[in-house]
Coordinates of C-alpha atoms in Angstrom, one line a residue:
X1 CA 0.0 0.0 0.0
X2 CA 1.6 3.3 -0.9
X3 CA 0.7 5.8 1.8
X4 CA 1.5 9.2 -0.5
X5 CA 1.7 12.6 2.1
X6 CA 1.3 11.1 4.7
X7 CA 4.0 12.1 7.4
X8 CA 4.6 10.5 10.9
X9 CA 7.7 10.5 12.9
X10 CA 10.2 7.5 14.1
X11 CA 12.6 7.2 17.1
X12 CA 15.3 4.8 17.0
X13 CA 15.6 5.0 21.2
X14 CA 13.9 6.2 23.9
X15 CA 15.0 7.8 27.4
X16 CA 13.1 7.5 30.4
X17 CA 11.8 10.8 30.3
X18 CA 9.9 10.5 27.0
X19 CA 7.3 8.4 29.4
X20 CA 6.6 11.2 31.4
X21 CA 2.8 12.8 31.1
X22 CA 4.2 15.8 30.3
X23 CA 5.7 14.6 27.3
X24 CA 3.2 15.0 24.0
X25 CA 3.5 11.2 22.8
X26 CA 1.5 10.0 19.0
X27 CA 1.7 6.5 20.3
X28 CA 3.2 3.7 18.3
X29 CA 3.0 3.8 14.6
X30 CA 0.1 5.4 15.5
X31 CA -2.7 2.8 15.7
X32 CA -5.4 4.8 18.4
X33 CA -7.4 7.6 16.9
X34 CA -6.3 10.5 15.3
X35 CA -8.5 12.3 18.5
X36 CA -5.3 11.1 20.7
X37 CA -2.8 13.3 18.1
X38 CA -0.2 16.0 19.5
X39 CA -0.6 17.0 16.3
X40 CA -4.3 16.5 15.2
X41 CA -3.6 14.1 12.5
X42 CA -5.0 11.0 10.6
X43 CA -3.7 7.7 12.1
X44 CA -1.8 5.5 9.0
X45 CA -5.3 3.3 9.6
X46 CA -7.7 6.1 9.2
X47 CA -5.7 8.1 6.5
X48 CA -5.5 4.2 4.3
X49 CA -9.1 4.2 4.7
X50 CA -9.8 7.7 4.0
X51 CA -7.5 7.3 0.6
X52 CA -9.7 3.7 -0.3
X53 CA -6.6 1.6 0.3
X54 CA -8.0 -0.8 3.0
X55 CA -12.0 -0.8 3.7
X56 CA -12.1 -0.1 7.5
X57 CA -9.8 1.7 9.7
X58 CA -8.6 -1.1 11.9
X59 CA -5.7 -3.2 12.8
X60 CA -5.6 -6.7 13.5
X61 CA -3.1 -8.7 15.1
X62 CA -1.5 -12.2 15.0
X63 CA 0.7 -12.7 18.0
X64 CA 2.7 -16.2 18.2
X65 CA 2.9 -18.1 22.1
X66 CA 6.1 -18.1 23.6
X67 CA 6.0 -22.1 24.1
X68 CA 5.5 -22.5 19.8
X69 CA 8.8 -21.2 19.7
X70 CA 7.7 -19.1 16.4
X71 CA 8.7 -15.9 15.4
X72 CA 5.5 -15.5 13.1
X73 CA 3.7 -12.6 14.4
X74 CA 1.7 -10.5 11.9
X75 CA -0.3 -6.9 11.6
X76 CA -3.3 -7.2 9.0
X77 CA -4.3 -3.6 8.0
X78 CA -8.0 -2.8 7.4
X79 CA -9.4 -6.3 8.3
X80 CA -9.3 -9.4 10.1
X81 CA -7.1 -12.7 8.1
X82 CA -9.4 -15.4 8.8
X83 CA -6.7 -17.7 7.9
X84 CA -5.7 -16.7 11.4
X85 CA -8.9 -18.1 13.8
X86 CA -11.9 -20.3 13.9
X87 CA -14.3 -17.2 12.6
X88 CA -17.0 -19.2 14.8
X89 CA -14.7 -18.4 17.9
X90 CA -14.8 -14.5 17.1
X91 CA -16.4 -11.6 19.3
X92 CA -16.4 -8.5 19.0
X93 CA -16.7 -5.2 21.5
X94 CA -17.4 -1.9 21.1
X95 CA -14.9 0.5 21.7
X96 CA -15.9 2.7 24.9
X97 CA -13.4 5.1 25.2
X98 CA -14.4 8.4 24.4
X99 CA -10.8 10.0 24.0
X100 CA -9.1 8.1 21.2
X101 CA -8.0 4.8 22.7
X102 CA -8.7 1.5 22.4
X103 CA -10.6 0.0 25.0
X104 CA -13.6 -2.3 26.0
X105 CA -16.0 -2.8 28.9
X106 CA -14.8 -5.0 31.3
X107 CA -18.4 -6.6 32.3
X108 CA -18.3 -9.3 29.8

């Protein structure tokens, strides 16, 4: 997916003051909402689906267990890879937070 204009920044290491609250922090690769932004920009989700590139504005993730000794973690942009899970075993939640990030209800 080419991505034209769109500009985010990258740090190669981190210090243990850039965790401070007082610090303005975009998150990683920037994968909240765009409502989180220092600088009031599109996420790279939001701005692919914005340009028609991917059809919804979400990440999904495949993370490998420790004990498979694997190294085959992926990031699917825009959808869910159903290669990935029994589609029978999926649920969904809405996301609750108001501010930008990701989070669900914890009543389930």
């Amino acid at each position: 997916l080419n991505l034209n204009a769109h500009t985010f920044g990258v740090a190669t290491s981190e210090t243990d003051d850039f965790a401070a609250d007082t610090v303005p922090f975009d998150g990683l690769m920037g994968l909240a909402q765009y409502t989180l932004s220092q600088e009031g920009v599109l996420t790279p989700p939001e701005s692919l689906a914005k340009a028609g590139l991917i059809k919804d504005a979400i990440v999904s993730f495949k993370l490998s267990r420790l004990t498979d000794n694997l190294n085959d973690g992926e990031i699917t942009f825009g959808g869910l890879d159903t290669s990935k899970f029994d589609q029978n075993t999926l649920v969904t939640f809405d996301n609750v937070n108001t501010q930008g990030f990701w989070e669900v209800c914890n009543d389930f």
